[in-house]
Amino acid sequence: MNAALRSGRSPRILLLGADGQLGWELRRALLPLGELVPMGRAQADLGDAAGLRALLSGLRPQVVVNAAAYTAVDRAQDEPEAAQRVNAEGPALLADYAAASGAWLLHYSTDYVFDGSGTRAWREDDAPRPLSVYGRSKLDGERAIRASGCAHLILRTSWVFAARGANFAKTMVRLAGERESLRVVADQVGAPTSAELIADLSALALHRLLREPELARANAGLYHLSSSGSTSWHGYACHVLEHVERRGMRLRCRAADVQAIGTADYPVPAPRPANSRLDCQALQAWLGVWLPPWQPQVERMLDEAYAL
Ligand SMILES: NC(=O)c1ccc[n+]([C@@H]2O[C@H](COP(=O)([O-])OP(=O)(O)OC[C@H]3O[C@@H](n4cnc5c(N)ncnc54)[C@H](OP(=O)(O)O)[C@@H]3O)[C@@H](O)[C@H]2O)c1
């Protein structure tokens, strides 16, 4: 373990991707855990290996939290090198630093590492088989971290939303204000998960790992973290529109006007998994928490984003 961590001093925590949906929430949730150094893309570019090395050797953080990622899933199909640089090579470099220095690395991954077959929720030890360039690049990032031997925690999550940043729920509200009807895919299923929840459980997990060094290695590794329950994109869109309407927002397209369509009726460059359900029992057992259903989290985010 890193000498500074062993000494019990407040750890220096480098947060990368601090302006994204999750990064923004981590800026809040990680504050009580140490000396937090949040950096957005302008200060720390995950695709710039030399810059990243210089940053790490200058700052010498005891914890690196990586919320930065190339998340443009469709664009990644045309930019595989860029996705690979940010989602695989950048994390590999962070892992090398962590392995050499004894620092902790907390990293995030995605349901898109799976092919979406079957109806059972995916467990951590199920074989990944990504369908898209984005999913492949995220899986390569996971594998590089695990192969480095560094002390790490990788949290795979799904369908992330937050009041700040772009996401499906906010896109639905905008489109429903502009159009009389919407067509939304009803045969892909997953769990919308709030960046707030991910950030709060990240802080709890990190607190455990830093406070219980003997148990830390045994509990480190890969975990699934999503809300409980599941829905389709169509079900999600209807829930969003029903809620904002109930709160008095005037829409051109109401929930009843959202048409359920199949994946084949909505062609996009990157194939998505049909079944994105994640089995989160391991994380619940380790942290002793209960993962809340997605609906109240979505409603709270909408109330906050639109001051409802
Ligand atoms: N969003 C989802 O639905 C979802 C689902 C499953 C898993 N995840 C995973 O959850 C994590 C957080 O995602 P999120 O929803 O917070 O994504 P996000 O809102 O898109 O945030 C990602 C952040 O990374 C930054 N970034 C992109 N390229 C970078 C680079 N080269 N160097 C440094 N920063 C860079 C982005 O900056 P710019 O805005 O300037 O590009 C953005 O601020 C990621 O690991 C993602 O793969 C997300």
mmCIF file of C-alpha atoms and ligand atoms in Angstrom:
data_model
loop_
_atom_site.group_PDB
_atom_site.id
_atom_site.type_symbol
_atom_site.label_atom_id
_atom_site.label_comp_id
_atom_site.label_asym_id
_atom_site.label_seq_id
_atom_site.Cartn_x
_atom_site.Cartn_y
_atom_site.Cartn_z
ATOM 1 C CA MET A 1 0.000 0.000 0.000
ATOM 2 C CA ASN A 2 1.010 3.579 -0.637
ATOM 3 C CA ALA A 3 2.997 5.068 2.295
ATOM 4 C CA ALA A 4 0.815 8.165 2.482
ATOM 5 C CA LEU A 5 -2.299 5.979 2.734
ATOM 6 C CA ARG A 6 -0.689 3.851 5.451
ATOM 7 C CA SER A 7 0.139 6.944 7.465
ATOM 8 C CA GLY A 8 -3.561 7.756 7.867
ATOM 9 C CA ARG A 9 -3.097 11.218 6.347
ATOM 10 C CA SER A 10 -5.897 12.632 4.246
ATOM 11 C CA PRO A 11 -5.366 11.164 0.749
ATOM 12 C CA ARG A 12 -5.004 13.297 -2.358
ATOM 13 C CA ILE A 13 -7.757 12.256 -4.761
ATOM 14 C CA LEU A 14 -7.433 13.103 -8.440
ATOM 15 C CA LEU A 15 -10.846 13.174 -10.140
ATOM 16 C CA LEU A 16 -10.747 12.997 -13.947
ATOM 17 C CA GLY A 17 -13.746 13.816 -16.130
ATOM 18 C CA ALA A 18 -14.998 16.168 -13.433
ATOM 19 C CA ASP A 19 -17.379 18.020 -15.792
ATOM 20 C CA GLY A 20 -19.343 14.993 -17.026
ATOM 21 C CA GLN A 21 -22.638 13.753 -15.561
ATOM 22 C CA LEU A 22 -20.939 11.457 -13.078
ATOM 23 C CA GLY A 23 -17.842 13.602 -12.576
ATOM 24 C CA TRP A 24 -19.989 16.510 -11.467
ATOM 25 C CA GLU A 25 -21.694 14.409 -8.798
ATOM 26 C CA LEU A 26 -18.369 12.942 -7.693
ATOM 27 C CA ARG A 27 -17.102 16.480 -7.067
ATOM 28 C CA ARG A 28 -19.709 16.610 -4.309
ATOM 29 C CA ALA A 29 -19.654 13.038 -3.002
ATOM 30 C CA LEU A 30 -15.860 12.636 -2.714
ATOM 31 C CA LEU A 31 -15.242 15.921 -0.881
ATOM 32 C CA PRO A 32 -15.253 14.454 2.653
ATOM 33 C CA LEU A 33 -12.795 11.691 1.741
ATOM 34 C CA GLY A 34 -9.626 13.685 1.232
ATOM 35 C CA GLU A 35 -7.969 16.473 -0.674
ATOM 36 C CA LEU A 36 -10.017 16.420 -3.864
ATOM 37 C CA VAL A 37 -8.422 17.662 -7.098
ATOM 38 C CA PRO A 38 -11.136 17.754 -9.788
ATOM 39 C CA MET A 39 -10.013 18.087 -13.412
ATOM 40 C CA GLY A 40 -12.017 18.343 -16.598
ATOM 41 C CA ARG A 41 -10.795 17.572 -20.094
ATOM 42 C CA ALA A 42 -9.070 20.970 -20.419
ATOM 43 C CA GLN A 43 -6.811 20.227 -17.426
ATOM 44 C CA ALA A 44 -6.359 16.470 -17.962
ATOM 45 C CA ASP A 45 -6.863 14.897 -21.382
ATOM 46 C CA LEU A 46 -7.122 11.123 -21.167
ATOM 47 C CA GLY A 47 -6.002 10.869 -24.768
ATOM 48 C CA ASP A 48 -2.737 12.718 -24.106
ATOM 49 C CA ALA A 49 -0.392 10.106 -22.638
ATOM 50 C CA ALA A 50 2.573 12.433 -22.100
ATOM 51 C CA GLY A 51 0.422 15.092 -20.441
ATOM 52 C CA LEU A 52 -1.219 12.506 -18.200
ATOM 53 C CA ARG A 53 2.136 11.050 -17.099
ATOM 54 C CA ALA A 54 3.431 14.517 -16.251
ATOM 55 C CA LEU A 55 0.278 15.314 -14.299
ATOM 56 C CA LEU A 56 0.475 12.101 -12.253
ATOM 57 C CA SER A 57 4.150 12.418 -11.444
ATOM 58 C CA GLY A 58 3.689 16.044 -10.392
ATOM 59 C CA LEU A 59 0.569 15.529 -8.288
ATOM 60 C CA ARG A 60 1.298 12.019 -6.887
ATOM 61 C CA PRO A 61 -2.342 11.276 -5.953
ATOM 62 C CA GLN A 62 -3.053 8.386 -3.576
ATOM 63 C CA VAL A 63 -6.419 7.826 -5.263
ATOM 64 C CA VAL A 64 -7.338 8.302 -8.937
ATOM 65 C CA VAL A 65 -11.034 8.377 -9.823
ATOM 66 C CA ASN A 66 -11.662 8.197 -13.547
ATOM 67 C CA ALA A 67 -15.084 9.472 -14.624
ATOM 68 C CA ALA A 68 -13.773 10.604 -18.023
ATOM 69 C CA ALA A 69 -14.741 8.556 -21.047
ATOM 70 C CA TYR A 70 -15.439 8.732 -24.747
ATOM 71 C CA THR A 71 -19.219 8.233 -24.422
ATOM 72 C CA ALA A 72 -20.452 9.132 -27.933
ATOM 73 C CA VAL A 73 -21.565 5.569 -28.668
ATOM 74 C CA ASP A 74 -22.582 6.045 -32.311
ATOM 75 C CA ARG A 75 -19.705 8.370 -33.219
ATOM 76 C CA ALA A 76 -17.256 5.806 -31.827
ATOM 77 C CA GLN A 77 -18.151 3.479 -34.721
ATOM 78 C CA ASP A 78 -16.374 5.966 -37.035
ATOM 79 C CA GLU A 79 -13.642 6.939 -34.562
ATOM 80 C CA PRO A 80 -12.405 3.653 -33.091
ATOM 81 C CA GLU A 81 -8.878 4.965 -32.471
ATOM 82 C CA ALA A 82 -10.152 7.953 -30.490
ATOM 83 C CA ALA A 83 -12.488 5.743 -28.413
ATOM 84 C CA GLN A 84 -9.674 3.286 -27.769
ATOM 85 C CA ARG A 85 -7.266 6.048 -26.711
ATOM 86 C CA VAL A 86 -9.663 7.511 -24.148
ATOM 87 C CA ASN A 87 -11.466 4.362 -22.942
ATOM 88 C CA ALA A 88 -8.630 1.827 -23.006
ATOM 89 C CA GLU A 89 -5.160 3.394 -23.340
ATOM 90 C CA GLY A 90 -5.828 6.265 -20.883
ATOM 91 C CA PRO A 91 -7.142 3.916 -18.166
ATOM 92 C CA ALA A 92 -4.198 1.559 -18.825
ATOM 93 C CA LEU A 93 -1.814 4.422 -18.132
ATOM 94 C CA LEU A 94 -3.685 5.315 -14.920
ATOM 95 C CA ALA A 95 -3.482 1.664 -13.876
ATOM 96 C CA ASP A 96 0.281 1.563 -14.480
ATOM 97 C CA TYR A 97 0.682 4.625 -12.271
ATOM 98 C CA ALA A 98 -1.505 3.043 -9.556
ATOM 99 C CA ALA A 99 0.392 -0.267 -9.710
ATOM 100 C CA ALA A 100 3.770 1.472 -9.426
ATOM 101 C CA SER A 101 2.774 3.907 -6.668
ATOM 102 C CA GLY A 102 0.344 1.824 -4.584
ATOM 103 C CA ALA A 103 -2.491 4.251 -5.317
ATOM 104 C CA TRP A 104 -6.140 3.183 -5.678
ATOM 105 C CA LEU A 105 -7.864 3.440 -9.046
ATOM 106 C CA LEU A 106 -11.643 3.813 -9.194
ATOM 107 C CA HIS A 107 -13.003 3.433 -12.725
ATOM 108 C CA TYR A 108 -16.389 3.068 -14.445
ATOM 109 C CA SER A 109 -17.577 0.768 -17.160
ATOM 110 C CA THR A 110 -20.787 -0.130 -18.927
ATOM 111 C CA ASP A 111 -23.533 -2.652 -19.641
ATOM 112 C CA TYR A 112 -22.440 -2.304 -23.302
ATOM 113 C CA VAL A 113 -19.639 -4.825 -22.647
ATOM 114 C CA PHE A 114 -22.389 -7.488 -22.916
ATOM 115 C CA ASP A 115 -24.157 -8.704 -26.053
ATOM 116 C CA GLY A 116 -27.602 -8.395 -24.455
ATOM 117 C CA SER A 117 -28.671 -11.990 -25.071
ATOM 118 C CA GLY A 118 -31.164 -13.740 -22.792
ATOM 119 C CA THR A 119 -33.331 -12.178 -20.111
ATOM 120 C CA ARG A 120 -31.343 -12.879 -16.950
ATOM 121 C CA ALA A 121 -29.498 -9.984 -15.275
ATOM 122 C CA TRP A 122 -25.766 -10.038 -16.133
ATOM 123 C CA ARG A 123 -23.380 -11.015 -13.353
ATOM 124 C CA GLU A 124 -19.801 -9.791 -13.016
ATOM 125 C CA ASP A 125 -18.373 -13.143 -14.078
ATOM 126 C CA ASP A 126 -20.564 -13.540 -17.183
ATOM 127 C CA ALA A 127 -18.572 -13.528 -20.411
ATOM 128 C CA PRO A 128 -18.563 -10.078 -22.034
ATOM 129 C CA ARG A 129 -19.112 -9.804 -25.791
ATOM 130 C CA PRO A 130 -19.454 -6.170 -26.830
ATOM 131 C CA LEU A 131 -21.509 -5.356 -29.919
ATOM 132 C CA SER A 132 -20.053 -1.901 -30.565
ATOM 133 C CA VAL A 133 -16.727 -0.073 -30.799
ATOM 134 C CA TYR A 134 -17.602 1.820 -27.605
ATOM 135 C CA GLY A 135 -18.351 -1.427 -25.725
ATOM 136 C CA ARG A 136 -15.120 -2.999 -26.999
ATOM 137 C CA SER A 137 -13.031 0.025 -25.963
ATOM 138 C CA LYS A 138 -14.584 0.047 -22.468
ATOM 139 C CA LEU A 139 -13.933 -3.681 -22.082
ATOM 140 C CA ASP A 140 -10.312 -3.191 -23.137
ATOM 141 C CA GLY A 141 -10.028 -0.488 -20.460
ATOM 142 C CA GLU A 142 -11.363 -2.879 -17.804
ATOM 143 C CA ARG A 143 -8.967 -5.605 -18.908
ATOM 144 C CA ALA A 144 -5.935 -3.314 -18.862
ATOM 145 C CA ILE A 145 -6.741 -2.231 -15.309
ATOM 146 C CA ARG A 146 -7.201 -5.794 -14.087
ATOM 147 C CA ALA A 147 -4.027 -6.972 -15.841
ATOM 148 C CA SER A 148 -1.934 -4.180 -14.273
ATOM 149 C CA GLY A 149 -2.325 -5.675 -10.798
ATOM 150 C CA CYS A 150 -3.128 -2.263 -9.294
ATOM 151 C CA ALA A 151 -5.521 -1.826 -6.386
ATOM 152 C CA HIS A 152 -8.742 -1.028 -8.210
ATOM 153 C CA LEU A 153 -12.485 -0.829 -8.164
ATOM 154 C CA ILE A 154 -14.386 -0.949 -11.457
ATOM 155 C CA LEU A 155 -18.093 -0.149 -11.324
ATOM 156 C CA ARG A 156 -20.126 -1.181 -14.364
ATOM 157 C CA THR A 157 -23.294 0.843 -14.627
ATOM 158 C CA SER A 158 -26.114 1.507 -17.115
ATOM 159 C CA TRP A 159 -28.333 4.217 -18.645
ATOM 160 C CA VAL A 160 -26.804 7.078 -16.612
ATOM 161 C CA PHE A 161 -28.707 10.330 -16.127
ATOM 162 C CA ALA A 162 -28.155 13.558 -14.176
ATOM 163 C CA ALA A 163 -29.615 17.038 -13.954
ATOM 164 C CA ARG A 164 -26.398 18.387 -15.438
ATOM 165 C CA GLY A 165 -25.299 17.073 -18.828
ATOM 166 C CA ALA A 166 -26.962 15.347 -21.741
ATOM 167 C CA ASN A 167 -29.007 12.173 -21.379
ATOM 168 C CA PHE A 168 -32.005 10.293 -22.778
ATOM 169 C CA ALA A 169 -34.543 11.663 -20.249
ATOM 170 C CA LYS A 170 -33.706 15.284 -21.026
ATOM 171 C CA THR A 171 -33.728 14.576 -24.771
ATOM 172 C CA MET A 172 -37.258 13.141 -24.421
ATOM 173 C CA VAL A 173 -38.482 16.264 -22.604
ATOM 174 C CA ARG A 174 -36.997 18.500 -25.300
ATOM 175 C CA LEU A 175 -38.404 16.476 -28.199
ATOM 176 C CA ALA A 176 -41.841 16.229 -26.554
ATOM 177 C CA GLY A 177 -41.902 20.028 -26.448
ATOM 178 C CA GLU A 178 -41.145 20.233 -30.178
ATOM 179 C CA ARG A 179 -43.083 17.334 -31.764
ATOM 180 C CA GLU A 180 -46.610 15.910 -31.629
ATOM 181 C CA SER A 181 -45.472 12.288 -31.451
ATOM 182 C CA LEU A 182 -42.342 10.292 -30.720
ATOM 183 C CA ARG A 183 -41.213 6.783 -31.675
ATOM 184 C CA VAL A 184 -39.108 5.045 -29.009
ATOM 185 C CA VAL A 185 -37.550 1.584 -28.910
ATOM 186 C CA ALA A 186 -39.428 -0.859 -26.685
ATOM 187 C CA ASP A 187 -37.354 -4.030 -27.055
ATOM 188 C CA GLN A 188 -34.176 -2.949 -25.231
ATOM 189 C CA VAL A 189 -34.382 -3.293 -21.471
ATOM 190 C CA GLY A 190 -32.212 -1.868 -18.687
ATOM 191 C CA ALA A 191 -32.163 0.230 -15.524
ATOM 192 C CA PRO A 192 -31.828 4.016 -15.659
ATOM 193 C CA THR A 193 -29.308 4.942 -12.959
ATOM 194 C CA SER A 194 -28.678 8.368 -11.462
ATOM 195 C CA ALA A 195 -25.184 9.814 -11.372
ATOM 196 C CA GLU A 196 -26.017 10.854 -7.791
ATOM 197 C CA LEU A 197 -26.491 7.223 -6.743
ATOM 198 C CA ILE A 198 -23.302 6.091 -8.481
ATOM 199 C CA ALA A 199 -21.321 8.937 -6.905
ATOM 200 C CA ASP A 200 -22.683 8.322 -3.402
ATOM 201 C CA LEU A 201 -21.963 4.586 -3.547
ATOM 202 C CA SER A 202 -18.531 5.270 -5.035
ATOM 203 C CA ALA A 203 -17.756 7.429 -1.998
ATOM 204 C CA LEU A 204 -19.035 4.772 0.373
ATOM 205 C CA ALA A 205 -16.992 2.059 -1.349
ATOM 206 C CA LEU A 206 -13.852 4.186 -1.409
ATOM 207 C CA HIS A 207 -14.292 5.046 2.253
ATOM 208 C CA ARG A 208 -14.443 1.332 3.066
ATOM 209 C CA LEU A 209 -11.371 0.561 0.985
ATOM 210 C CA LEU A 210 -9.315 3.350 2.537
ATOM 211 C CA ARG A 211 -10.437 2.605 6.098
ATOM 212 C CA GLU A 212 -10.080 -1.173 5.967
ATOM 213 C CA PRO A 213 -6.735 -1.765 4.259
ATOM 214 C CA GLU A 214 -6.591 -5.432 5.338
ATOM 215 C CA LEU A 215 -9.968 -6.205 3.798
ATOM 216 C CA ALA A 216 -9.523 -3.839 0.893
ATOM 217 C CA ARG A 217 -7.727 -6.160 -1.493
ATOM 218 C CA ALA A 218 -10.266 -8.928 -0.904
ATOM 219 C CA ASN A 219 -13.161 -6.605 -1.659
ATOM 220 C CA ALA A 220 -11.562 -4.779 -4.570
ATOM 221 C CA GLY A 221 -12.348 -5.645 -8.162
ATOM 222 C CA LEU A 222 -15.308 -5.457 -10.486
ATOM 223 C CA TYR A 223 -18.899 -4.763 -9.398
ATOM 224 C CA HIS A 224 -22.193 -4.021 -11.109
ATOM 225 C CA LEU A 225 -24.044 -0.922 -9.928
ATOM 226 C CA SER A 226 -27.429 0.057 -11.314
ATOM 227 C CA SER A 227 -30.849 0.980 -9.949
ATOM 228 C CA SER A 228 -33.259 -1.794 -9.106
ATOM 229 C CA GLY A 229 -36.081 -2.629 -11.495
ATOM 230 C CA SER A 230 -35.895 -2.354 -15.245
ATOM 231 C CA THR A 231 -37.762 -0.841 -18.147
ATOM 232 C CA SER A 232 -37.487 -0.300 -21.892
ATOM 233 C CA TRP A 233 -36.463 3.006 -23.472
ATOM 234 C CA HIS A 234 -40.152 3.381 -24.334
ATOM 235 C CA GLY A 235 -41.222 2.776 -20.734
ATOM 236 C CA TYR A 236 -38.554 5.203 -19.550
ATOM 237 C CA ALA A 237 -39.707 7.913 -21.984
ATOM 238 C CA CYS A 238 -43.356 7.503 -20.920
ATOM 239 C CA HIS A 239 -42.426 7.747 -17.246
ATOM 240 C CA VAL A 240 -40.432 10.930 -17.880
ATOM 241 C CA LEU A 241 -43.238 12.614 -19.834
ATOM 242 C CA GLU A 242 -45.955 11.532 -17.374
ATOM 243 C CA HIS A 243 -43.956 13.012 -14.515
ATOM 244 C CA VAL A 244 -43.185 16.403 -16.062
ATOM 245 C CA GLU A 245 -46.809 16.706 -17.241
ATOM 246 C CA ARG A 246 -48.062 15.911 -13.737
ATOM 247 C CA ARG A 247 -45.831 18.734 -12.501
ATOM 248 C CA GLY A 248 -47.495 21.158 -14.927
ATOM 249 C CA MET A 249 -45.097 21.194 -17.878
ATOM 250 C CA ARG A 250 -46.906 21.715 -21.189
ATOM 251 C CA LEU A 251 -45.851 19.274 -23.911
ATOM 252 C CA ARG A 252 -46.855 18.822 -27.537
ATOM 253 C CA CYS A 253 -46.307 15.079 -27.269
ATOM 254 C CA ARG A 254 -47.912 13.425 -24.234
ATOM 255 C CA ALA A 255 -46.873 10.049 -22.825
ATOM 256 C CA ALA A 256 -49.828 8.404 -24.595
ATOM 257 C CA ASP A 257 -48.499 9.714 -27.928
ATOM 258 C CA VAL A 258 -45.158 7.923 -27.586
ATOM 259 C CA GLN A 259 -45.204 5.050 -30.040
ATOM 260 C CA ALA A 260 -43.416 1.803 -29.119
ATOM 261 C CA ILE A 261 -41.163 0.593 -31.930
ATOM 262 C CA GLY A 262 -38.630 -2.197 -32.385
ATOM 263 C CA THR A 263 -34.859 -1.876 -32.613
ATOM 264 C CA ALA A 264 -35.072 -2.718 -36.321
ATOM 265 C CA ASP A 265 -37.361 0.313 -36.878
ATOM 266 C CA TYR A 266 -34.749 2.732 -35.511
ATOM 267 C CA PRO A 267 -31.411 2.074 -37.219
ATOM 268 C CA VAL A 268 -28.367 3.591 -35.497
ATOM 269 C CA PRO A 269 -24.650 3.076 -36.252
ATOM 270 C CA ALA A 270 -23.812 1.221 -32.995
ATOM 271 C CA PRO A 271 -25.801 -1.902 -32.089
ATOM 272 C CA ARG A 272 -27.126 -1.858 -28.501
ATOM 273 C CA PRO A 273 -27.665 -4.848 -26.179
ATOM 274 C CA ALA A 274 -31.343 -5.904 -25.954
ATOM 275 C CA ASN A 275 -30.915 -7.000 -22.338
ATOM 276 C CA SER A 276 -28.853 -4.558 -20.257
ATOM 277 C CA ARG A 277 -30.059 -5.714 -16.828
ATOM 278 C CA LEU A 278 -27.159 -5.871 -14.334
ATOM 279 C CA ASP A 279 -27.171 -8.156 -11.314
ATOM 280 C CA CYS A 280 -25.950 -5.977 -8.415
ATOM 281 C CA GLN A 281 -26.136 -8.485 -5.575
ATOM 282 C CA ALA A 282 -22.369 -8.565 -5.011
ATOM 283 C CA LEU A 283 -22.132 -4.808 -4.431
ATOM 284 C CA GLN A 284 -25.205 -4.814 -2.188
ATOM 285 C CA ALA A 285 -23.742 -7.609 -0.085
ATOM 286 C CA TRP A 286 -20.324 -5.971 0.221
ATOM 287 C CA LEU A 287 -21.523 -2.470 1.080
ATOM 288 C CA GLY A 288 -24.663 -3.530 2.968
ATOM 289 C CA VAL A 289 -26.845 -1.239 0.877
ATOM 290 C CA TRP A 290 -30.122 -1.554 -0.961
ATOM 291 C CA LEU A 291 -30.218 -0.277 -4.508
ATOM 292 C CA PRO A 292 -33.290 1.917 -4.961
ATOM 293 C CA PRO A 293 -35.733 1.675 -7.887
ATOM 294 C CA TRP A 294 -35.067 3.909 -10.882
ATOM 295 C CA GLN A 295 -38.371 5.827 -10.901
ATOM 296 C CA PRO A 296 -37.935 8.145 -7.871
ATOM 297 C CA GLN A 297 -34.383 8.948 -8.977
ATOM 298 C CA VAL A 298 -35.595 9.978 -12.437
ATOM 299 C CA GLU A 299 -38.382 12.082 -10.917
ATOM 300 C CA ARG A 300 -35.991 13.875 -8.578
ATOM 301 C CA MET A 301 -33.611 14.607 -11.458
ATOM 302 C CA LEU A 302 -36.455 16.049 -13.566
ATOM 303 C CA ASP A 303 -37.664 18.214 -10.679
ATOM 304 C CA GLU A 304 -34.155 19.529 -10.251
ATOM 305 C CA ALA A 305 -33.313 20.003 -13.942
ATOM 306 C CA TYR A 306 -36.552 21.836 -14.770
ATOM 307 C CA ALA A 307 -37.202 23.436 -11.339
ATOM 308 C CA LEU A 308 -40.612 21.669 -11.163
HETATM 309 N N1 LIG B 1 -23.910 7.807 -19.910
HETATM 310 C C1 LIG B 1 -24.313 6.538 -19.809
HETATM 311 O O1 LIG B 1 -25.475 6.220 -20.117
HETATM 312 C C2 LIG B 1 -23.394 5.478 -19.278
HETATM 313 C C3 LIG B 1 -23.858 4.158 -19.199
HETATM 314 C C4 LIG B 1 -22.998 3.173 -18.693
HETATM 315 C C5 LIG B 1 -21.720 3.504 -18.283
HETATM 316 N N2 LIG B 1 -21.292 4.794 -18.400
HETATM 317 C C6 LIG B 1 -19.921 5.095 -17.977
HETATM 318 O O2 LIG B 1 -19.998 5.960 -16.847
HETATM 319 C C7 LIG B 1 -18.887 6.856 -16.836
HETATM 320 C C8 LIG B 1 -19.366 8.299 -16.721
HETATM 321 O O3 LIG B 1 -20.189 8.592 -17.847
HETATM 322 P P1 LIG B 1 -21.042 9.945 -17.930
HETATM 323 O O4 LIG B 1 -22.459 9.553 -18.160
HETATM 324 O O5 LIG B 1 -20.717 10.844 -16.795
HETATM 325 O O6 LIG B 1 -20.463 10.525 -19.303
HETATM 326 P P2 LIG B 1 -20.378 12.037 -19.798
HETATM 327 O O7 LIG B 1 -21.439 12.854 -19.169
HETATM 328 O O8 LIG B 1 -20.306 11.929 -21.289
HETATM 329 O O9 LIG B 1 -18.984 12.507 -19.215
HETATM 330 C C9 LIG B 1 -17.771 12.049 -19.718
HETATM 331 C C10 LIG B 1 -16.765 13.147 -19.494
HETATM 332 O O10 LIG B 1 -15.523 12.707 -20.021
HETATM 333 C C11 LIG B 1 -14.956 13.782 -20.730
HETATM 334 N N3 LIG B 1 -14.001 13.357 -21.725
HETATM 335 C C12 LIG B 1 -14.201 12.891 -22.976
HETATM 336 N N4 LIG B 1 -13.043 12.675 -23.592
HETATM 337 C C13 LIG B 1 -12.079 13.021 -22.703
HETATM 338 C C14 LIG B 1 -10.665 13.022 -22.747
HETATM 339 N N5 LIG B 1 -9.984 12.671 -23.859
HETATM 340 N N6 LIG B 1 -9.986 13.433 -21.651
HETATM 341 C C15 LIG B 1 -10.643 13.823 -20.536
HETATM 342 N N7 LIG B 1 -11.975 13.866 -20.443
HETATM 343 C C16 LIG B 1 -12.681 13.450 -21.521
HETATM 344 C C17 LIG B 1 -16.129 14.480 -21.369
HETATM 345 O O11 LIG B 1 -15.762 15.778 -21.757
HETATM 346 P P3 LIG B 1 -16.481 16.460 -23.024
HETATM 347 O O12 LIG B 1 -17.878 16.763 -22.587
HETATM 348 O O13 LIG B 1 -15.620 17.664 -23.273
HETATM 349 O O14 LIG B 1 -16.439 15.445 -24.138
HETATM 350 C C18 LIG B 1 -17.126 14.454 -20.229
HETATM 351 O O15 LIG B 1 -16.974 15.550 -19.367
HETATM 352 C C19 LIG B 1 -18.101 6.550 -18.108
HETATM 353 O O16 LIG B 1 -17.063 5.648 -17.794
HETATM 354 C C20 LIG B 1 -19.103 5.850 -19.010
HETATM 355 O O17 LIG B 1 -18.476 4.983 -19.934
HETATM 356 C C21 LIG B 1 -22.094 5.790 -18.872
#
